Amino acid sequence: AGALSRLCTDSILVKSEMKKNHFAPSHDVYEDWALSFKLDVMYSKAGNLKNLLLELDAFPALRRCYRRWLEELLNLRDSESIPEVIEAIRATDVPQYWCDDTIVAVLLLEDVSRFFAEAENDLLLNDASLLIDVLQMLLVGCRVSWTIETGSSKGGNEFYLPYGRGWIHIVPLIN
């Protein structure tokens, strides 16, 4: 029961509301594995992140998987990847949604300080346009919702709380 509870907490399984002790995958795990494998192969062929992003389609499942794939890739690699990430998000020919997804994946890294240390100058170029993009992605993609039940018929109040370590590292750049 403990394992099932943890899998539900991690959004891997969902519990049936209709039948007791029935569980189902919350999404298609095989699809995620296939897309992750596809991204690995395409990245190897593309040679760098920018070229990969220029080849990808904008399917929602692919975008969701890309963020996780990139986060895993960057967590496994040393800071050698950060210049590649900066090049990709600064490229004018990469669609903005891929730049946004890349920024969110970076902001959710365990060691996001690597990004801020290496990208500080880039973040402040061109009237801090990249810093503004990063702030927007923090507000949109790096938060979790939290609801407080008030007991009224209108339901609870929903609040958004910061999620990820990017919030901590952005403050010195804003000051």
CSV table of N, CA and C in Angstrom, one decimal:
chain,number,residue,atom,x,y,z
A,1,ALA,N,0.8,-1.2,0.0
A,1,ALA,CA,0.0,0.0,0.0
A,1,ALA,C,0.9,1.2,0.0
A,2,GLY,N,2.0,1.2,0.7
A,2,GLY,CA,2.9,2.4,0.7
A,2,GLY,C,3.5,2.7,-0.6
A,3,ALA,N,3.8,1.7,-1.4
A,3,ALA,CA,4.4,1.9,-2.7
A,3,ALA,C,3.3,2.5,-3.6
A,4,LEU,N,2.1,2.0,-3.6
A,4,LEU,CA,1.0,2.5,-4.4
A,4,LEU,C,0.7,4.0,-4.0
A,5,SER,N,0.8,4.3,-2.8
A,5,SER,CA,0.5,5.6,-2.3
A,5,SER,C,1.6,6.6,-2.8
A,6,ARG,N,2.9,6.1,-2.8
A,6,ARG,CA,4.0,7.0,-3.3
A,6,ARG,C,3.8,7.2,-4.8
A,7,LEU,N,3.4,6.1,-5.5
A,7,LEU,CA,3.3,6.2,-7.0
A,7,LEU,C,2.1,7.2,-7.3
A,8,CYS,N,1.1,7.2,-6.5
A,8,CYS,CA,0.0,8.2,-6.7
A,8,CYS,C,0.5,9.6,-6.4
A,9,THR,N,1.3,9.7,-5.3
A,9,THR,CA,1.8,11.1,-4.9
A,9,THR,C,2.7,11.6,-6.0
A,10,ASP,N,3.5,10.7,-6.7
A,10,ASP,CA,4.4,11.1,-7.8
A,10,ASP,C,3.7,11.3,-9.1
A,11,SER,N,2.4,11.1,-9.1
A,11,SER,CA,1.5,11.2,-10.3
A,11,SER,C,1.9,10.2,-11.4
A,12,ILE,N,2.4,9.1,-11.0
A,12,ILE,CA,2.6,8.0,-11.9
A,12,ILE,C,1.3,7.1,-12.0
A,13,LEU,N,0.6,6.9,-10.9
A,13,LEU,CA,-0.6,6.2,-10.9
A,13,LEU,C,-1.7,7.1,-10.4
A,14,VAL,N,-3.0,6.8,-10.9
A,14,VAL,CA,-4.2,7.5,-10.3
A,14,VAL,C,-5.1,6.4,-9.8
A,15,LYS,N,-5.7,6.7,-8.7
A,15,LYS,CA,-6.6,5.8,-8.1
A,15,LYS,C,-8.0,6.0,-8.7
A,16,SER,N,-8.7,4.8,-8.9
A,16,SER,CA,-10.0,4.9,-9.5
A,16,SER,C,-11.0,5.4,-8.5
A,17,GLU,N,-11.9,6.3,-8.9
A,17,GLU,CA,-12.9,6.9,-8.1
A,17,GLU,C,-14.1,6.0,-8.0
A,18,MET,N,-14.2,5.1,-9.0
A,18,MET,CA,-15.4,4.2,-9.1
A,18,MET,C,-15.2,2.9,-8.4
A,19,LYS,N,-14.0,2.3,-8.4
A,19,LYS,CA,-13.7,1.0,-7.9
A,19,LYS,C,-12.6,1.1,-6.8
A,20,LYS,N,-12.9,0.4,-5.7
A,20,LYS,CA,-11.9,0.4,-4.6
A,20,LYS,C,-10.7,-0.5,-5.0
A,21,ASN,N,-9.5,0.0,-4.7
A,21,ASN,CA,-8.2,-0.7,-5.0
A,21,ASN,C,-7.9,-0.9,-6.4
A,22,HIS,N,-8.4,0.0,-7.3
A,22,HIS,CA,-8.1,-0.1,-8.7
A,22,HIS,C,-7.2,1.2,-9.0
A,23,PHE,N,-6.1,0.9,-9.8
A,23,PHE,CA,-5.2,2.0,-10.1
A,23,PHE,C,-4.9,1.9,-11.6
A,24,ALA,N,-4.5,3.0,-12.2
A,24,ALA,CA,-4.2,3.1,-13.6
A,24,ALA,C,-3.0,4.0,-13.8
A,25,PRO,N,-2.2,3.9,-14.9
A,25,PRO,CA,-1.2,4.8,-15.1
A,25,PRO,C,-1.8,6.2,-15.4
A,26,SER,N,-1.2,7.3,-14.8
A,26,SER,CA,-1.7,8.6,-15.0
A,26,SER,C,-1.5,9.1,-16.4
A,27,HIS,N,-0.5,8.6,-17.1
A,27,HIS,CA,-0.3,8.9,-18.5
A,27,HIS,C,0.4,7.7,-19.1
A,28,ASP,N,0.7,7.8,-20.4
A,28,ASP,CA,1.3,6.7,-21.1
A,28,ASP,C,2.8,6.7,-20.9
A,29,VAL,N,3.2,5.8,-20.0
A,29,VAL,CA,4.6,5.7,-19.7
A,29,VAL,C,5.4,5.2,-20.9
A,30,TYR,N,4.8,4.3,-21.7
A,30,TYR,CA,5.5,3.9,-22.9
A,30,TYR,C,5.7,5.0,-23.9
A,31,GLU,N,4.8,5.9,-24.0
A,31,GLU,CA,4.9,7.0,-24.8
A,31,GLU,C,6.1,7.9,-24.4
A,32,ASP,N,6.2,8.1,-23.1
A,32,ASP,CA,7.3,8.9,-22.5
A,32,ASP,C,8.6,8.3,-22.8
A,33,TRP,N,8.7,7.0,-22.6
A,33,TRP,CA,10.0,6.3,-22.9
A,33,TRP,C,10.3,6.4,-24.4
A,34,ALA,N,9.3,6.2,-25.3
A,34,ALA,CA,9.6,6.2,-26.7
A,34,ALA,C,10.0,7.6,-27.1
A,35,LEU,N,9.4,8.7,-26.6
A,35,LEU,CA,9.7,10.0,-26.9
A,35,LEU,C,11.1,10.4,-26.4
A,36,SER,N,11.4,9.9,-25.2
A,36,SER,CA,12.7,10.2,-24.6
A,36,SER,C,13.8,9.5,-25.5
A,37,PHE,N,13.6,8.3,-25.9
A,37,PHE,CA,14.5,7.6,-26.8
A,37,PHE,C,14.7,8.3,-28.1
A,38,LYS,N,13.5,8.8,-28.7
A,38,LYS,CA,13.5,9.6,-29.9
A,38,LYS,C,14.4,10.8,-29.7
A,39,LEU,N,14.2,11.5,-28.6
A,39,LEU,CA,15.0,12.7,-28.4
A,39,LEU,C,16.5,12.4,-28.3
A,40,ASP,N,16.8,11.3,-27.6
A,40,ASP,CA,18.3,10.9,-27.5
A,40,ASP,C,18.9,10.7,-28.9
A,41,VAL,N,18.1,10.0,-29.8
A,41,VAL,CA,18.6,9.7,-31.1
A,41,VAL,C,18.7,10.9,-31.9
A,42,MET,N,17.7,11.8,-31.9
A,42,MET,CA,17.7,13.0,-32.6
A,42,MET,C,18.8,14.0,-32.2
A,43,TYR,N,19.0,14.0,-30.9
A,43,TYR,CA,20.1,14.9,-30.3
A,43,TYR,C,21.4,14.4,-30.8
A,44,SER,N,21.6,13.1,-30.8
A,44,SER,CA,22.9,12.6,-31.3
A,44,SER,C,23.2,13.0,-32.8
A,45,LYS,N,22.1,12.9,-33.6
A,45,LYS,CA,22.2,13.2,-35.0
A,45,LYS,C,22.4,14.7,-35.2
A,46,ALA,N,21.7,15.5,-34.4
A,46,ALA,CA,21.7,16.9,-34.6
A,46,ALA,C,23.0,17.6,-34.2
A,47,GLY,N,23.7,17.0,-33.2
A,47,GLY,CA,25.0,17.5,-32.8
A,47,GLY,C,24.9,18.5,-31.7
A,48,ASN,N,23.9,19.3,-31.6
A,48,ASN,CA,23.7,20.2,-30.5
A,48,ASN,C,22.3,20.5,-30.2
A,49,LEU,N,22.0,21.2,-29.2
A,49,LEU,CA,20.6,21.5,-28.7
A,49,LEU,C,19.9,22.4,-29.7
A,50,LYS,N,20.5,23.4,-30.2
A,50,LYS,CA,19.9,24.3,-31.2
A,50,LYS,C,19.4,23.6,-32.4
A,51,ASN,N,20.2,22.7,-33.0
A,51,ASN,CA,19.8,22.0,-34.2
A,51,ASN,C,18.7,21.0,-33.9
A,52,LEU,N,18.7,20.4,-32.7
A,52,LEU,CA,17.6,19.5,-32.3
A,52,LEU,C,16.3,20.3,-32.2
A,53,LEU,N,16.3,21.5,-31.6
A,53,LEU,CA,15.1,22.3,-31.5
A,53,LEU,C,14.5,22.7,-32.8
A,54,LEU,N,15.4,22.9,-33.8
A,54,LEU,CA,15.0,23.3,-35.1
A,54,LEU,C,14.3,22.1,-35.8
A,55,GLU,N,14.5,20.9,-35.4
A,55,GLU,CA,14.0,19.7,-36.1
A,55,GLU,C,12.7,19.2,-35.4
A,56,LEU,N,12.4,19.7,-34.2
A,56,LEU,CA,11.3,19.1,-33.4
A,56,LEU,C,9.9,19.7,-33.8
A,57,ASP,N,8.9,18.9,-33.7
A,57,ASP,CA,7.5,19.4,-33.9
A,57,ASP,C,7.0,19.8,-32.5
A,58,ALA,N,5.9,20.5,-32.5
A,58,ALA,CA,5.4,21.1,-31.3
A,58,ALA,C,4.3,20.3,-30.6
A,59,PHE,N,4.3,19.0,-30.7
A,59,PHE,CA,3.2,18.2,-30.1
A,59,PHE,C,3.3,18.3,-28.6
A,60,PRO,N,2.2,18.4,-27.9
A,60,PRO,CA,2.2,18.6,-26.4
A,60,PRO,C,3.0,17.5,-25.7
A,61,ALA,N,2.8,16.3,-26.1
A,61,ALA,CA,3.5,15.2,-25.4
A,61,ALA,C,5.0,15.3,-25.6
A,62,LEU,N,5.4,15.7,-26.8
A,62,LEU,CA,6.8,15.9,-27.1
A,62,LEU,C,7.4,17.0,-26.3
A,63,ARG,N,6.7,18.1,-26.1
A,63,ARG,CA,7.2,19.2,-25.3
A,63,ARG,C,7.3,18.8,-23.9
A,64,ARG,N,6.3,18.1,-23.3
A,64,ARG,CA,6.4,17.7,-21.9
A,64,ARG,C,7.6,16.8,-21.7
A,65,CYS,N,7.7,15.8,-22.6
A,65,CYS,CA,8.9,14.9,-22.5
A,65,CYS,C,10.2,15.6,-22.7
A,66,TYR,N,10.2,16.6,-23.6
A,66,TYR,CA,11.5,17.3,-23.8
A,66,TYR,C,12.0,18.0,-22.6
A,67,ARG,N,11.1,18.6,-21.8
A,67,ARG,CA,11.5,19.3,-20.6
A,67,ARG,C,12.1,18.4,-19.6
A,68,ARG,N,11.5,17.2,-19.4
A,68,ARG,CA,12.1,16.2,-18.5
A,68,ARG,C,13.4,15.6,-19.1
A,69,TRP,N,13.4,15.4,-20.4
A,69,TRP,CA,14.6,14.8,-21.0
A,69,TRP,C,15.8,15.8,-20.9
A,70,LEU,N,15.6,17.1,-21.1
A,70,LEU,CA,16.6,18.0,-21.0
A,70,LEU,C,17.1,18.2,-19.6
A,71,GLU,N,16.2,18.2,-18.7
A,71,GLU,CA,16.5,18.3,-17.2
A,71,GLU,C,17.4,17.1,-16.8
A,72,GLU,N,17.1,15.9,-17.3
A,72,GLU,CA,17.9,14.7,-17.0
A,72,GLU,C,19.2,14.8,-17.6
A,73,LEU,N,19.3,15.3,-18.9
A,73,LEU,CA,20.5,15.4,-19.6
A,73,LEU,C,21.5,16.4,-18.9
A,74,LEU,N,20.9,17.5,-18.5
A,74,LEU,CA,21.7,18.6,-17.9
A,74,LEU,C,22.2,18.2,-16.5
A,75,ASN,N,21.3,17.4,-15.8
A,75,ASN,CA,21.7,16.9,-14.4
A,75,ASN,C,22.8,15.9,-14.5
A,76,LEU,N,22.9,15.2,-15.6
A,76,LEU,CA,23.9,14.2,-15.8
A,76,LEU,C,25.3,14.7,-16.3
A,77,ARG,N,25.2,15.8,-17.0
A,77,ARG,CA,26.4,16.4,-17.6
A,77,ARG,C,26.9,17.5,-16.8
A,78,ASP,N,28.2,17.8,-16.9
A,78,ASP,CA,28.8,18.9,-16.2
A,78,ASP,C,28.4,20.2,-16.9
A,79,SER,N,28.9,21.3,-16.4
A,79,SER,CA,28.5,22.6,-16.9
A,79,SER,C,28.9,22.9,-18.4
A,80,GLU,N,29.5,21.9,-19.0
A,80,GLU,CA,29.8,22.0,-20.4
A,80,GLU,C,28.6,22.2,-21.3
A,81,SER,N,27.4,21.8,-20.8
A,81,SER,CA,26.2,22.0,-21.5
A,81,SER,C,25.6,23.3,-21.5
A,82,ILE,N,26.0,24.1,-20.5
A,82,ILE,CA,25.3,25.4,-20.3
A,82,ILE,C,25.5,26.4,-21.5
A,83,PRO,N,26.7,26.5,-22.1
A,83,PRO,CA,26.9,27.3,-23.3
A,83,PRO,C,26.0,26.9,-24.4
A,84,GLU,N,25.8,25.6,-24.5
A,84,GLU,CA,24.9,25.0,-25.6
A,84,GLU,C,23.5,25.4,-25.4
A,85,VAL,N,23.1,25.4,-24.1
A,85,VAL,CA,21.7,25.9,-23.7
A,85,VAL,C,21.5,27.3,-24.0
A,86,ILE,N,22.5,28.1,-23.6
A,86,ILE,CA,22.5,29.6,-23.9
A,86,ILE,C,22.4,29.9,-25.4
A,87,GLU,N,23.2,29.2,-26.2
A,87,GLU,CA,23.1,29.4,-27.6
A,87,GLU,C,21.7,29.0,-28.2
A,88,ALA,N,21.1,28.0,-27.7
A,88,ALA,CA,19.8,27.6,-28.2
A,88,ALA,C,18.7,28.6,-27.8
A,89,ILE,N,18.7,29.1,-26.6
A,89,ILE,CA,17.7,30.0,-26.1
A,89,ILE,C,17.9,31.4,-26.7
A,90,ARG,N,19.1,31.7,-27.1
A,90,ARG,CA,19.3,33.0,-27.7
A,90,ARG,C,19.1,33.0,-29.2
A,91,ALA,N,19.0,31.9,-29.8
A,91,ALA,CA,18.9,31.8,-31.3
A,91,ALA,C,17.6,32.3,-31.7
A,92,THR,N,17.6,33.2,-32.7
A,92,THR,CA,16.4,33.8,-33.3
A,92,THR,C,15.6,32.9,-34.2
A,93,ASP,N,16.2,31.8,-34.7
A,93,ASP,CA,15.5,30.9,-35.5
A,93,ASP,C,14.8,29.7,-34.8
A,94,VAL,N,15.1,29.6,-33.5
A,94,VAL,CA,14.4,28.5,-32.7
A,94,VAL,C,13.1,29.1,-32.3
A,95,PRO,N,12.0,28.3,-32.5
A,95,PRO,CA,10.7,28.7,-32.1
A,95,PRO,C,10.6,29.1,-30.6
A,96,GLN,N,9.9,30.2,-30.2
A,96,GLN,CA,9.9,30.7,-28.9
A,96,GLN,C,9.4,29.6,-27.9
A,97,TYR,N,8.5,28.8,-28.2
A,97,TYR,CA,8.0,27.8,-27.3
A,97,TYR,C,9.1,26.8,-26.9
A,98,TRP,N,10.0,26.5,-27.8
A,98,TRP,CA,11.1,25.6,-27.5
A,98,TRP,C,12.1,26.3,-26.6
A,99,CYS,N,12.3,27.6,-26.8
A,99,CYS,CA,13.2,28.4,-25.9
A,99,CYS,C,12.6,28.4,-24.5
A,100,ASP,N,11.2,28.7,-24.4
A,100,ASP,CA,10.6,28.7,-23.1
A,100,ASP,C,10.7,27.4,-22.4
A,101,ASP,N,10.4,26.3,-23.1
A,101,ASP,CA,10.5,24.9,-22.5
A,101,ASP,C,11.9,24.7,-22.0
A,102,THR,N,12.9,25.1,-22.8
A,102,THR,CA,14.3,24.9,-22.4
A,102,THR,C,14.6,25.7,-21.1
A,103,ILE,N,14.1,27.0,-21.1
A,103,ILE,CA,14.4,27.8,-19.9
A,103,ILE,C,13.7,27.1,-18.6
A,104,VAL,N,12.5,26.6,-18.8
A,104,VAL,CA,11.8,26.0,-17.6
A,104,VAL,C,12.6,24.8,-17.2
A,105,ALA,N,13.1,23.9,-18.1
A,105,ALA,CA,13.9,22.7,-17.8
A,105,ALA,C,15.1,23.2,-17.0
A,106,VAL,N,15.8,24.2,-17.4
A,106,VAL,CA,17.0,24.7,-16.8
A,106,VAL,C,16.7,25.2,-15.4
A,107,LEU,N,15.6,26.0,-15.3
A,107,LEU,CA,15.2,26.5,-14.0
A,107,LEU,C,14.9,25.5,-12.9
A,108,LEU,N,14.5,24.3,-13.4
A,108,LEU,CA,14.1,23.2,-12.5
A,108,LEU,C,15.3,22.3,-12.2
A,109,LEU,N,16.5,22.6,-12.7
A,109,LEU,CA,17.7,21.8,-12.4
A,109,LEU,C,18.0,21.8,-10.9
A,110,GLU,N,18.6,20.7,-10.5
A,110,GLU,CA,19.0,20.6,-9.1
A,110,GLU,C,20.1,21.6,-8.8
A,111,ASP,N,21.0,21.8,-9.8
A,111,ASP,CA,22.1,22.8,-9.6
A,111,ASP,C,21.9,23.9,-10.7
A,112,VAL,N,20.9,24.7,-10.5
A,112,VAL,CA,20.6,25.8,-11.5
A,112,VAL,C,21.6,26.9,-11.3
A,113,SER,N,22.4,26.9,-10.2
A,113,SER,CA,23.4,27.9,-10.0
A,113,SER,C,24.4,27.9,-11.2
A,114,ARG,N,24.7,26.7,-11.8
A,114,ARG,CA,25.6,26.6,-12.9
A,114,ARG,C,25.1,27.5,-14.0
A,115,PHE,N,23.8,27.5,-14.3
A,115,PHE,CA,23.3,28.3,-15.4
A,115,PHE,C,23.4,29.8,-15.1
A,116,PHE,N,23.0,30.2,-13.9
A,116,PHE,CA,23.1,31.6,-13.6
A,116,PHE,C,24.5,32.1,-13.5
A,117,ALA,N,25.5,31.3,-13.1
A,117,ALA,CA,26.9,31.7,-13.1
A,117,ALA,C,27.4,31.9,-14.5
A,118,GLU,N,27.1,31.0,-15.4
A,118,GLU,CA,27.6,31.1,-16.7
A,118,GLU,C,26.8,32.0,-17.6
A,119,ALA,N,25.6,32.2,-17.3
A,119,ALA,CA,24.7,33.0,-18.2
A,119,ALA,C,24.5,34.5,-17.7
A,120,GLU,N,25.2,34.8,-16.7
A,120,GLU,CA,24.9,36.2,-16.1
A,120,GLU,C,25.0,37.3,-17.1
A,121,ASN,N,26.1,37.3,-17.9
A,121,ASN,CA,26.3,38.3,-18.9
A,121,ASN,C,25.3,38.3,-20.0
A,122,ASP,N,25.0,37.1,-20.4
A,122,ASP,CA,24.0,36.9,-21.5
A,122,ASP,C,22.6,37.3,-21.0
A,123,LEU,N,22.3,37.1,-19.7
A,123,LEU,CA,21.0,37.5,-19.2
A,123,LEU,C,20.8,39.0,-19.2
A,124,LEU,N,21.9,39.7,-19.1
A,124,LEU,CA,21.8,41.2,-19.0
A,124,LEU,C,22.0,41.9,-20.3
A,125,LEU,N,22.3,41.2,-21.4
A,125,LEU,CA,22.5,41.8,-22.7
A,125,LEU,C,21.1,42.3,-23.3
A,126,ASN,N,21.2,43.2,-24.2
A,126,ASN,CA,20.0,43.7,-24.9
A,126,ASN,C,18.8,44.1,-24.0
A,127,ASP,N,19.2,45.0,-23.1
A,127,ASP,CA,18.2,45.5,-22.1
A,127,ASP,C,17.6,44.4,-21.2
A,128,ALA,N,18.4,43.4,-21.0
A,128,ALA,CA,18.1,42.2,-20.1
A,128,ALA,C,16.9,41.4,-20.7
A,129,SER,N,16.8,41.3,-22.0
A,129,SER,CA,15.7,40.6,-22.6
A,129,SER,C,15.6,39.1,-22.2
A,130,LEU,N,16.8,38.5,-22.1
A,130,LEU,CA,16.8,37.1,-21.7
A,130,LEU,C,16.4,37.0,-20.2
A,131,LEU,N,16.9,37.9,-19.4
A,131,LEU,CA,16.5,37.9,-18.0
A,131,LEU,C,14.9,38.0,-17.9
A,132,ILE,N,14.4,38.9,-18.7
A,132,ILE,CA,12.9,39.0,-18.7
A,132,ILE,C,12.2,37.7,-19.1
A,133,ASP,N,12.7,37.0,-20.1
A,133,ASP,CA,12.2,35.7,-20.5
A,133,ASP,C,12.3,34.7,-19.3
A,134,VAL,N,13.4,34.7,-18.7
A,134,VAL,CA,13.6,33.8,-17.5
A,134,VAL,C,12.6,34.1,-16.4
A,135,LEU,N,12.4,35.4,-16.1
A,135,LEU,CA,11.4,35.8,-15.1
A,135,LEU,C,10.0,35.3,-15.5
A,136,GLN,N,9.7,35.5,-16.7
A,136,GLN,CA,8.4,35.1,-17.2
A,136,GLN,C,8.2,33.6,-17.0
A,137,MET,N,9.2,32.8,-17.4
A,137,MET,CA,9.2,31.3,-17.2
A,137,MET,C,9.1,30.9,-15.8
A,138,LEU,N,9.8,31.7,-14.9
A,138,LEU,CA,9.7,31.4,-13.5
A,138,LEU,C,8.2,31.5,-13.0
A,139,LEU,N,7.6,32.6,-13.4
A,139,LEU,CA,6.2,32.9,-13.0
A,139,LEU,C,5.2,31.9,-13.6
A,140,VAL,N,5.5,31.4,-14.8
A,140,VAL,CA,4.5,30.5,-15.4
A,140,VAL,C,4.8,29.0,-15.2
A,141,GLY,N,6.1,28.7,-15.3
A,141,GLY,CA,6.5,27.2,-15.4
A,141,GLY,C,7.1,26.7,-14.1
A,142,CYS,N,7.4,27.6,-13.1
A,142,CYS,CA,8.1,27.1,-11.9
A,142,CYS,C,7.3,27.4,-10.7
A,143,ARG,N,6.1,26.9,-10.7
A,143,ARG,CA,5.2,27.1,-9.5
A,143,ARG,C,4.2,25.9,-9.4
A,144,VAL,N,3.7,25.8,-8.2
A,144,VAL,CA,2.7,24.7,-7.9
A,144,VAL,C,1.5,25.4,-7.3
A,145,SER,N,0.4,24.9,-7.6
A,145,SER,CA,-0.9,25.5,-7.0
A,145,SER,C,-1.1,24.8,-5.6
A,146,TRP,N,-1.7,25.6,-4.8
A,146,TRP,CA,-2.1,25.2,-3.4
A,146,TRP,C,-3.5,25.8,-3.1
A,147,THR,N,-4.4,25.0,-2.7
A,147,THR,CA,-5.7,25.4,-2.5
A,147,THR,C,-6.0,25.4,-1.0
A,148,ILE,N,-6.6,26.5,-0.4
A,148,ILE,CA,-7.0,26.5,0.9
A,148,ILE,C,-8.6,26.4,0.9
A,149,GLU,N,-9.1,25.4,1.6
A,149,GLU,CA,-10.5,25.3,1.6
A,149,GLU,C,-11.1,26.3,2.6
A,150,THR,N,-12.1,27.1,2.2
A,150,THR,CA,-12.6,28.1,3.1
A,150,THR,C,-13.9,27.8,3.7
A,151,GLY,N,-14.5,26.7,3.2
A,151,GLY,CA,-15.8,26.3,3.7
A,151,GLY,C,-17.0,27.0,3.0
A,152,SER,N,-16.7,27.9,2.1
A,152,SER,CA,-17.8,28.6,1.4
A,152,SER,C,-18.2,27.8,0.2
A,153,SER,N,-19.4,28.1,-0.3
A,153,SER,CA,-19.9,27.4,-1.4
A,153,SER,C,-19.2,27.6,-2.7
A,154,LYS,N,-18.3,28.7,-2.7
A,154,LYS,CA,-17.5,29.0,-3.9
A,154,LYS,C,-16.3,28.2,-3.9
A,155,GLY,N,-16.0,27.3,-3.0
A,155,GLY,CA,-14.8,26.5,-3.0
A,155,GLY,C,-13.7,27.2,-2.2
A,156,GLY,N,-12.5,26.8,-2.5
A,156,GLY,CA,-11.3,27.3,-1.8
A,156,GLY,C,-10.6,28.4,-2.6
A,157,ASN,N,-9.6,28.9,-2.0
A,157,ASN,CA,-8.8,29.9,-2.6
A,157,ASN,C,-7.5,29.3,-3.1
A,158,GLU,N,-7.2,29.5,-4.4
A,158,GLU,CA,-6.0,28.9,-5.0
A,158,GLU,C,-4.9,29.9,-5.0
A,159,PHE,N,-3.7,29.4,-4.5
A,159,PHE,CA,-2.5,30.2,-4.5
A,159,PHE,C,-1.4,29.5,-5.2
A,160,TYR,N,-0.5,30.2,-5.7
A,160,TYR,CA,0.7,29.6,-6.4
A,160,TYR,C,1.9,29.8,-5.6
A,161,LEU,N,2.7,28.8,-5.4
A,161,LEU,CA,3.9,28.8,-4.6
A,161,LEU,C,5.1,28.6,-5.5
A,162,PRO,N,6.2,29.2,-5.3
A,162,PRO,CA,7.4,29.0,-6.1
A,162,PRO,C,7.8,27.6,-6.0
A,163,TYR,N,8.3,27.0,-7.2
A,163,TYR,CA,8.8,25.7,-7.3
A,163,TYR,C,10.1,25.7,-8.0
A,164,GLY,N,11.1,25.0,-7.4
A,164,GLY,CA,12.4,24.9,-8.0
A,164,GLY,C,13.4,25.9,-7.4
A,165,ARG,N,14.6,25.7,-7.7
A,165,ARG,CA,15.7,26.5,-7.1
A,165,ARG,C,16.0,27.8,-7.9
A,166,GLY,N,15.4,27.9,-9.1
A,166,GLY,CA,15.6,29.1,-9.9
A,166,GLY,C,15.2,30.4,-9.2
A,167,TRP,N,14.2,30.3,-8.4
A,167,TRP,CA,13.7,31.5,-7.6
A,167,TRP,C,14.8,32.1,-6.8
A,168,ILE,N,15.6,31.2,-6.1
A,168,ILE,CA,16.6,31.7,-5.2
A,168,ILE,C,17.7,32.4,-6.0
A,169,HIS,N,18.1,31.9,-7.1
A,169,HIS,CA,19.2,32.4,-7.9
A,169,HIS,C,18.9,33.6,-8.7
A,170,ILE,N,17.6,33.9,-8.9
A,170,ILE,CA,17.2,35.1,-9.8
A,170,ILE,C,17.3,36.4,-9.0
A,171,VAL,N,17.1,36.3,-7.7
A,171,VAL,CA,17.1,37.5,-6.8
A,171,VAL,C,18.3,38.4,-6.9
A,172,PRO,N,19.6,37.8,-6.8
A,172,PRO,CA,20.7,38.7,-7.0
A,172,PRO,C,20.8,39.4,-8.3
A,173,LEU,N,20.3,38.8,-9.4
A,173,LEU,CA,20.4,39.5,-10.7
A,173,LEU,C,19.4,40.6,-10.8
A,174,ILE,N,18.3,40.5,-10.0
A,174,ILE,CA,17.3,41.6,-10.1
A,174,ILE,C,17.7,42.8,-9.2
A,175,ASN,N,18.4,42.5,-8.1
A,175,ASN,CA,18.9,43.6,-7.3
A,175,ASN,C,19.8,44.5,-7.9
